[in-house]
Short mmCIF file of C-alpha atoms in Angstrom, two decimals:
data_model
loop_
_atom_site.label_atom_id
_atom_site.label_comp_id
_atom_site.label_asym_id
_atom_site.label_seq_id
_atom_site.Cartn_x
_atom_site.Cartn_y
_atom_site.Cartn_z
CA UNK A 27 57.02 64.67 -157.73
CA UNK A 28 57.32 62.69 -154.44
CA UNK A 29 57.05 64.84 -150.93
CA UNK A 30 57.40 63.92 -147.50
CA UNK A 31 54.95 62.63 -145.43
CA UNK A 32 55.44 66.09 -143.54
CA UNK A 33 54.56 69.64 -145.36
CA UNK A 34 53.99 72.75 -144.09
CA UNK A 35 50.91 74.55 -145.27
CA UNK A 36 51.64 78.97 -145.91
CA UNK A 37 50.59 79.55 -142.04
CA UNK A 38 52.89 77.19 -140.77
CA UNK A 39 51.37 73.89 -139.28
CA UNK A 40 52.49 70.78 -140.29
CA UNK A 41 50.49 69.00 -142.50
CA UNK A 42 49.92 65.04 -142.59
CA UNK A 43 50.89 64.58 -146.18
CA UNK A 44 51.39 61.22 -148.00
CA UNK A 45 54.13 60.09 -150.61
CA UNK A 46 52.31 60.80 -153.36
CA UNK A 47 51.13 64.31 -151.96
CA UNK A 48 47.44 63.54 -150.68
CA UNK A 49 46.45 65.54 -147.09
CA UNK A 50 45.01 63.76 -145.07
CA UNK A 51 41.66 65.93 -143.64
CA UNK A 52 39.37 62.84 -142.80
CA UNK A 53 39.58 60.19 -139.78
CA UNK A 54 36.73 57.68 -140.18
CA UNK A 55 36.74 55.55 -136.40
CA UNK A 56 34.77 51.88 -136.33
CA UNK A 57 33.82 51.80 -132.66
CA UNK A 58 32.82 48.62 -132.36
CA UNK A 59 32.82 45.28 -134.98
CA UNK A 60 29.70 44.34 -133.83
CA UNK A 61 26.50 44.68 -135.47
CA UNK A 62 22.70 43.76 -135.30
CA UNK A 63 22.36 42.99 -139.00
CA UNK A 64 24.05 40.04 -141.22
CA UNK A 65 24.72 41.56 -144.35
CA UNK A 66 25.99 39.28 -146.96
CA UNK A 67 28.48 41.63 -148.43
CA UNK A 68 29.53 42.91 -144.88
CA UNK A 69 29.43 39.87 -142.53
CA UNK A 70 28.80 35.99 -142.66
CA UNK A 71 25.07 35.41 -141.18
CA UNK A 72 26.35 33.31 -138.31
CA UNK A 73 29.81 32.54 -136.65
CA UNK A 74 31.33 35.88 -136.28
CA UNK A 75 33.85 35.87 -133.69
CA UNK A 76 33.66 39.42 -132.07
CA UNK A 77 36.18 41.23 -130.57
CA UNK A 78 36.70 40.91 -126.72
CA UNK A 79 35.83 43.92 -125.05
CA UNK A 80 39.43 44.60 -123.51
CA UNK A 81 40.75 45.33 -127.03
CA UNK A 82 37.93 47.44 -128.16
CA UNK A 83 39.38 50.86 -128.15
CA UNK A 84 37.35 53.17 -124.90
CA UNK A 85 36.06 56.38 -125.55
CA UNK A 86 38.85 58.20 -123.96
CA UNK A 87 41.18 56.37 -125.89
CA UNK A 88 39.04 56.95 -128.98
CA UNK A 89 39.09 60.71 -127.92
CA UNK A 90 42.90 60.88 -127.52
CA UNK A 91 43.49 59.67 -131.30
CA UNK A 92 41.06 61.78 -132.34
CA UNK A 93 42.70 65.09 -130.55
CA UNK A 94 46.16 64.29 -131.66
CA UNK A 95 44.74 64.26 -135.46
CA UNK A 96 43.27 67.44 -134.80
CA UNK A 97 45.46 69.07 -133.04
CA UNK A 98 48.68 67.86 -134.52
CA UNK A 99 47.36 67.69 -138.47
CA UNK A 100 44.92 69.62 -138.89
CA UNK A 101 41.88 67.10 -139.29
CA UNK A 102 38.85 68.52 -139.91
CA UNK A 103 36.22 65.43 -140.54
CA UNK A 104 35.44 62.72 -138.27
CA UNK A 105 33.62 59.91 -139.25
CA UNK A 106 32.01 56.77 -136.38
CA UNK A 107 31.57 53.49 -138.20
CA UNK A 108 30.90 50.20 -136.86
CA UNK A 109 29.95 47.27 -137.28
CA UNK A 110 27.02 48.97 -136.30
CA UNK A 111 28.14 52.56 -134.21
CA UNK A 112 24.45 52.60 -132.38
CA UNK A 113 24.91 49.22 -130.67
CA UNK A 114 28.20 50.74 -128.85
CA UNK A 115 26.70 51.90 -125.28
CA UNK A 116 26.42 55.94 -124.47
CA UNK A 117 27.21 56.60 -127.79
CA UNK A 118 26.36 60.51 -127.59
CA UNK A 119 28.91 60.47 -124.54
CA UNK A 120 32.16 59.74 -127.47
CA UNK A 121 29.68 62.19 -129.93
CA UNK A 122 30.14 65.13 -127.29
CA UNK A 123 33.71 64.57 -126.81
CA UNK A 124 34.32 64.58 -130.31
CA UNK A 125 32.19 67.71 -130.93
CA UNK A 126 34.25 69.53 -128.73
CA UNK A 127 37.45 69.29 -131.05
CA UNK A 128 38.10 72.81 -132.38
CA UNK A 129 40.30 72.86 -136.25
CA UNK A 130 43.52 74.95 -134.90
CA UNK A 131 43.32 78.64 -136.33
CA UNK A 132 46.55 78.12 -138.26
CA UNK A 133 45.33 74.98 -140.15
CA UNK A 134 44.86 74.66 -143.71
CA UNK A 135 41.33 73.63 -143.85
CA UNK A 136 38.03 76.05 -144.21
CA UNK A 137 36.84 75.00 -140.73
CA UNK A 138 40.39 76.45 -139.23
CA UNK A 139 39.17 77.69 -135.90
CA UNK A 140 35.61 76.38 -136.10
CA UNK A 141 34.57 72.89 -134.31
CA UNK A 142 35.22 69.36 -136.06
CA UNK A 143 32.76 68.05 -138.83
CA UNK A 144 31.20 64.75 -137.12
CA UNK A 145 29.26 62.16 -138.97
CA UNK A 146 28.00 58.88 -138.51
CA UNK A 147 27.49 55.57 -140.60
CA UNK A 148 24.48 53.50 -139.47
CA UNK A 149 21.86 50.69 -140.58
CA UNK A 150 19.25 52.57 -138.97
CA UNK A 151 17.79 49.77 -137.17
CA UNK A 152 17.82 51.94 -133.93
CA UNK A 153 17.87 55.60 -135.61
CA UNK A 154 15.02 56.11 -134.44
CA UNK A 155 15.00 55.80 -130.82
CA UNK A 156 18.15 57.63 -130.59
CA UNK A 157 18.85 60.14 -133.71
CA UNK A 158 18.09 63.15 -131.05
CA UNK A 159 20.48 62.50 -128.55
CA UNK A 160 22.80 61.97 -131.14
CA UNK A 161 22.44 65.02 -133.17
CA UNK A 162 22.18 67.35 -129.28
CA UNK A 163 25.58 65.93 -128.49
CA UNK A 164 27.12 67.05 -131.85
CA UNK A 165 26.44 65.32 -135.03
CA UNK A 166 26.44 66.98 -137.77
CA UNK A 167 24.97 64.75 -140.37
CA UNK A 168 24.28 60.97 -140.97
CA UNK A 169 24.27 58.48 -143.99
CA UNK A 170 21.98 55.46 -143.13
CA UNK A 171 22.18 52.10 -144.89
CA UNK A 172 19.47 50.80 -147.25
CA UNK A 173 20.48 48.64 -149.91
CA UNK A 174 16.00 47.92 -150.91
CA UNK A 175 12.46 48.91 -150.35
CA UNK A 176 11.11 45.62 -150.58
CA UNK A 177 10.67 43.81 -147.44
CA UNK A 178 11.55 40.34 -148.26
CA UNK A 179 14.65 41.62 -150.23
CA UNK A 180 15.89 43.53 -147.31
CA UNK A 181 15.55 40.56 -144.84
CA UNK A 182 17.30 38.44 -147.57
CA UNK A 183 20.33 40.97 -147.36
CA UNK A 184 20.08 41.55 -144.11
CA UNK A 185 18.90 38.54 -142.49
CA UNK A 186 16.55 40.84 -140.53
CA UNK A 187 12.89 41.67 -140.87
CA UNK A 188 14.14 45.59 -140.20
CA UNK A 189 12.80 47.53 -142.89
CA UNK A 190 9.76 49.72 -141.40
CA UNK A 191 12.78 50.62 -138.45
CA UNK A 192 15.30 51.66 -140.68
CA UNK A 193 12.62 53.76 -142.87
CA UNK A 194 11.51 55.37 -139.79
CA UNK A 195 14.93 56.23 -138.70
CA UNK A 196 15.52 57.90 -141.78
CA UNK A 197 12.76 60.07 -141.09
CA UNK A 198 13.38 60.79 -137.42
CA UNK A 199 17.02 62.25 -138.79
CA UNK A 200 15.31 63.97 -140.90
CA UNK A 201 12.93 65.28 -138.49
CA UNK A 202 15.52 66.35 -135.65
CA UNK A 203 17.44 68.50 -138.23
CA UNK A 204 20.51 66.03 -138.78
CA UNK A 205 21.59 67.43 -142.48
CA UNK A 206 22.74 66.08 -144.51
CA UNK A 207 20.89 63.08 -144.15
CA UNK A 208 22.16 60.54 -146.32
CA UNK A 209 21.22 57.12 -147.99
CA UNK A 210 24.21 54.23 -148.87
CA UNK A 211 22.70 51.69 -151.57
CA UNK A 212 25.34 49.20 -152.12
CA UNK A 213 24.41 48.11 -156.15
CA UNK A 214 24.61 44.41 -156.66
CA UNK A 215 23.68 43.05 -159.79
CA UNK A 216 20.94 40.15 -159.75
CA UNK A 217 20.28 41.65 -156.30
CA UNK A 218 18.83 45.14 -156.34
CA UNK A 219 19.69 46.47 -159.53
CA UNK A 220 16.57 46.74 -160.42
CA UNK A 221 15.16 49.12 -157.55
CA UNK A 222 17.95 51.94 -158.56
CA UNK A 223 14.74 54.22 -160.06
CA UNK A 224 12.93 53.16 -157.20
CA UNK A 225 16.07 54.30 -154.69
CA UNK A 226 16.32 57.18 -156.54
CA UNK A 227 12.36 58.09 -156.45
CA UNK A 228 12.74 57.45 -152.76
CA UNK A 229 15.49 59.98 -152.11
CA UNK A 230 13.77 62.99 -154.12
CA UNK A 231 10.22 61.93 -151.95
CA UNK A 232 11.87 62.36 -148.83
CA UNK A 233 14.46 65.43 -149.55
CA UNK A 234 17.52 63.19 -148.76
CA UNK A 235 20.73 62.62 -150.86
CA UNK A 236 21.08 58.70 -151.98
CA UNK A 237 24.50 57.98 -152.78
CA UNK A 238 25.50 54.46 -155.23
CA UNK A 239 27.85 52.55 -154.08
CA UNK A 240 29.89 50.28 -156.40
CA UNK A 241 29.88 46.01 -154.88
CA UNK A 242 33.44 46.40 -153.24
CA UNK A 243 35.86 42.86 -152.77
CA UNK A 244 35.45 43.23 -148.87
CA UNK A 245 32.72 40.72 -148.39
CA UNK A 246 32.90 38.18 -145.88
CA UNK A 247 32.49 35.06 -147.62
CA UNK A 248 35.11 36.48 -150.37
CA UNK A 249 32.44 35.37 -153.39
CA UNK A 250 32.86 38.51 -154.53
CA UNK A 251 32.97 38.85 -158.81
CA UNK A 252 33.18 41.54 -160.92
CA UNK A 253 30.33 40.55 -162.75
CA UNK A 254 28.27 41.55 -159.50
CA UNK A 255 29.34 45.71 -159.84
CA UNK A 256 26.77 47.65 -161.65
CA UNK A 257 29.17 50.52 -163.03
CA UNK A 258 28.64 53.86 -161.92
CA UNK A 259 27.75 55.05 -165.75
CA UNK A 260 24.88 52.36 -165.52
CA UNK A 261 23.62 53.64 -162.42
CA UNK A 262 23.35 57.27 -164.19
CA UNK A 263 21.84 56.02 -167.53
CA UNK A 264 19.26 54.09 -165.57
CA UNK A 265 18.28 57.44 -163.95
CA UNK A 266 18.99 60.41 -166.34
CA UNK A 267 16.08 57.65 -168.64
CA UNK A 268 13.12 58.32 -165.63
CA UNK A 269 15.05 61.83 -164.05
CA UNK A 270 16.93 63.81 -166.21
CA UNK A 271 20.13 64.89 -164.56
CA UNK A 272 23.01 67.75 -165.12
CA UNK A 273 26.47 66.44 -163.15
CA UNK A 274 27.94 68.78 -160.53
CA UNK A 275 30.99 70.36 -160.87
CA UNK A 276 34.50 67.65 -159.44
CA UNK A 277 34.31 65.93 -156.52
CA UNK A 278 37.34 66.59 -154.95
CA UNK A 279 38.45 64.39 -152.00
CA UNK A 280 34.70 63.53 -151.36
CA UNK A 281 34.22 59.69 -152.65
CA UNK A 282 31.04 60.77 -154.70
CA UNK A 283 30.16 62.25 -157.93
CA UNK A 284 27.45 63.90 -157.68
CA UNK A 285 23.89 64.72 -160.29
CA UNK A 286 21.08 66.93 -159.60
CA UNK A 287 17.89 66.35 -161.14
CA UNK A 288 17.41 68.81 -163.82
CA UNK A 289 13.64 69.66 -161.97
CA UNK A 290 15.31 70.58 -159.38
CA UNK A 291 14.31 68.01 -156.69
CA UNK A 292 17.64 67.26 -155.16
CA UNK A 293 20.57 65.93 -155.97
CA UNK A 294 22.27 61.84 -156.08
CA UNK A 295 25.30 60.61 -156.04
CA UNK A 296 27.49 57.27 -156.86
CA UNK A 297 30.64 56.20 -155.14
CA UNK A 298 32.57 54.48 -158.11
CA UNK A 299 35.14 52.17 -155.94
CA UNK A 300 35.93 49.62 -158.84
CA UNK A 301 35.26 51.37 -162.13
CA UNK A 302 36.48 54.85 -161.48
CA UNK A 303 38.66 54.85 -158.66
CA UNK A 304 39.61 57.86 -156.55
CA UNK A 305 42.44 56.96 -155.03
CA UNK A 306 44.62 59.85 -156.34
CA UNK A 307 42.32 62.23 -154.12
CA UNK A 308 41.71 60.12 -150.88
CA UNK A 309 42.22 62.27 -147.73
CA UNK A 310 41.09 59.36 -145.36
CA UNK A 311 42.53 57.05 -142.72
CA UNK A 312 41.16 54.88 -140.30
CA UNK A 313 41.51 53.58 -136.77
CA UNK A 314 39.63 50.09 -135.95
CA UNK A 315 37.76 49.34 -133.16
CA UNK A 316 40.67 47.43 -131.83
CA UNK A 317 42.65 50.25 -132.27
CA UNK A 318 44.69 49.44 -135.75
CA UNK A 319 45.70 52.58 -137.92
CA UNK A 320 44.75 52.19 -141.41
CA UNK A 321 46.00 54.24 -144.52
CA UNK A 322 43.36 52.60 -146.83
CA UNK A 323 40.47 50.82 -147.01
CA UNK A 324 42.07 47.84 -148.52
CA UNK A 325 45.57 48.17 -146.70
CA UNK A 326 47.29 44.96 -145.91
CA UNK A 327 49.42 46.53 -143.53
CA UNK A 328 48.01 47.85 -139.86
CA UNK A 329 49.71 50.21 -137.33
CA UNK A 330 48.98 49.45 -133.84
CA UNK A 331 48.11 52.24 -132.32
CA UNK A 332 46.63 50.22 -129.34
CA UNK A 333 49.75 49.49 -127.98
CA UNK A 334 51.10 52.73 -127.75
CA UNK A 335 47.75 54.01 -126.03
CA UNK A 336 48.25 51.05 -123.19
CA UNK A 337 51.94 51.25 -122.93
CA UNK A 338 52.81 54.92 -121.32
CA UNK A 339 52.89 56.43 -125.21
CA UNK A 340 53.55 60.05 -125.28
CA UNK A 341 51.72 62.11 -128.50
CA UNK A 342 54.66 62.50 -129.84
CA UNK A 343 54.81 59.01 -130.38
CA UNK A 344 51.58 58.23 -131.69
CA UNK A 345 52.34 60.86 -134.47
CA UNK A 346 55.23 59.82 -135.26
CA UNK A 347 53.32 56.29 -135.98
CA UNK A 348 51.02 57.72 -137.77
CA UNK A 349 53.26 59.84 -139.93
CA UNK A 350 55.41 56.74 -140.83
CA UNK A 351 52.36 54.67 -141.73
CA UNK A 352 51.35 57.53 -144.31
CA UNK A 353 54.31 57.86 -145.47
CA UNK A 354 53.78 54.42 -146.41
CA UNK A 355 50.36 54.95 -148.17
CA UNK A 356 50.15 53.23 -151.17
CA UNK A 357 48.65 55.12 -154.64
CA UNK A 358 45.76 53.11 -155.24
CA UNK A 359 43.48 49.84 -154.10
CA UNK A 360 44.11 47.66 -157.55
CA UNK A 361 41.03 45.90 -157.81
CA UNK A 362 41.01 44.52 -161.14
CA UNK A 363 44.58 44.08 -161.03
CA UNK A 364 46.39 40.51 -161.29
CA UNK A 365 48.39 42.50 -157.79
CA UNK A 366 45.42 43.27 -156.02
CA UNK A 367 45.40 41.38 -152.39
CA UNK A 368 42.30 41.06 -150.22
CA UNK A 369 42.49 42.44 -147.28
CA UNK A 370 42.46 39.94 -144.22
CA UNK A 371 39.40 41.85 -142.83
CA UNK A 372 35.66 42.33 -144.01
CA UNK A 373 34.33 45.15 -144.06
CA UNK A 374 32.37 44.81 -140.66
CA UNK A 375 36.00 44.41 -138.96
CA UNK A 376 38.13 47.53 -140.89
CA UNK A 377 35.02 49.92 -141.17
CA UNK A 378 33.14 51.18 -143.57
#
């Protein structure tokens, strides 16, 4: 049965609640939509046309979103994207403010009265130098980028020679206490589908999760083919044949299923996008750097949140926006589907 993009939860806040009854617990922000790497499935390599600076959303505007979500919803999970988050100036300045969001008492989420979950999405290119600061203004855990181990593979991704920085940021994070730490392989067949034991090896060497992630149709050149996504059941079977694993109980609104290695050296996951979507359990939306409000990751359709910010907006109105724009939320992303529409943005523009 349809509901209302409003429901109250037993204590009696409001929740943010789509059509199709998803709550929505998790605001992922893109800070900026610039970056220090050229992926190929992210980015073109040259000729990016960045966002001037007087659209880019400041902190305290950033902040406000982020309180009204809280505050107003119940939001419990905050997630900084980019682009590239770590080339965004005083980023443990926004990392503080954010930390000091508190889940209302009367929400319906298990960290009601206890201080936002905040994470971060990075290449890792920097970790290093800064994964300190970043974790003593706040953060609570990290998932870094690192799609190889092989050094001329990862500056033909990349188009940077980056590796050694991004493997020492991993274990600086690790290091500083940041846990979870995290590691996003994005599988591409032809590309790095043969380092998935390798990834995998990597992950239970250095006590960190890696987490799959099926080729998504958000890459800039728009080349993208199925034939390019290694399923998630491949990614298993290539694993359970060198590690044995036992799958951990449902997912829920997370975006991975989840193995642990029957010897008990940690756990890995895989983020099946195409072939087993999880749309029917998304609690996410999104705000770009520019200040758009986003119900998916593929939406066609943008709120502009901006404007209200600029233009003497009350709270009020900004959740009545974003109420109407989940109302609107769609069931699914379609890929595969004769329907399915690109979205007019890469990925380094929405977010990842």
């Amino acid at each position: 049965m349809l509901r209302s993009a409003e429901q109250s939860n037993p204590a009696g806040r409001p929740n943010l609640v789509d059509s199709f009854g998803r709550t929505v617990r998790d605001l992922r922000i893109s800070v900026t939509d610039r970056c220090n790497f050229r992926c190929t499935y992210c980015m073109p390599e040259e000729g990016m046309t960045w966002l001037p600076r007087t659209v880019v959303l400041s902190y305290e505007e950033l902040h406000r979103v982020a309180r009204i979500c809280v505050e107003r919803f119940g939001v419990d999970g905050i997630r900084l994207t980019g682009g590239e988050p770590t080339v965004r100036a005083h980023l443990p300045v926004l990392i503080e403010k954010l930390a000091s969001l508190t889940v209302p008492v009367d929400a319906d989420s298990p960290r009601a009265g206890r201080p936002i979950d905040v994470a971060l999405t990075t290449n890792g290119a920097t970790l290093a130098l800064v994964a300190d600061d970043l974790r003593r203004a706040g953060l609570s855990r990290i998932n870094v980028s690192l799609d190889t181990l092989q050094h001329a593979k990862f500056r033909h991704i990349t188009k940077r020679d980056e590796l050694d920085s991004v493997l020492e940021g991993i274990d600086v994070a690790v290091a500083v206490g940041l846990h979870p730490v995290k590691v996003n392989v994005v599988v591409q067949r032809g590309v790095n589908d043969d380092e998935i034991v390798a990834l995998a090896a990597f992950g239970r060497d250095k006590g960190v999760e890696v987490r799959f992630i099926e080729f998504m149709p958000l890459d800039a050149q728009g080349h993208w083919l199925s034939d390019a996504v290694v399923g998630q059941d491949e990614i298993v079977a290539v694993i359970n044949n060198v590690f044995p694993l036992e799958q951990l109980p449902a997912r829920g609104a997370a975006p991975a299923d989840r193995w642990r290695y029957l010897d008990g050296v940690g756990t890995v996951g895989v983020i099946p996008t195409v072939t087993k979507p999880f749309c029917s359990d998304c609690d996410r939306v999104r705000l770009t750097a520019d200040g758009q409000f986003r119900t998916c990751l593929f939406a066609t359709d943008e709120f502009d949140v901006r404007h209200l910010l600029r233009n003497g907006a009350s709270d009020d109105d900004v959740e009545a926006l974003m109420r109407r724009a989940v109302g609107e939320k769609w069931a699914g992303h379609r890929i595969g589907q004769v329907s399915f529409v690109r979205p007019r943005r890469s990925m380094s523009q929405i977010g990842g």
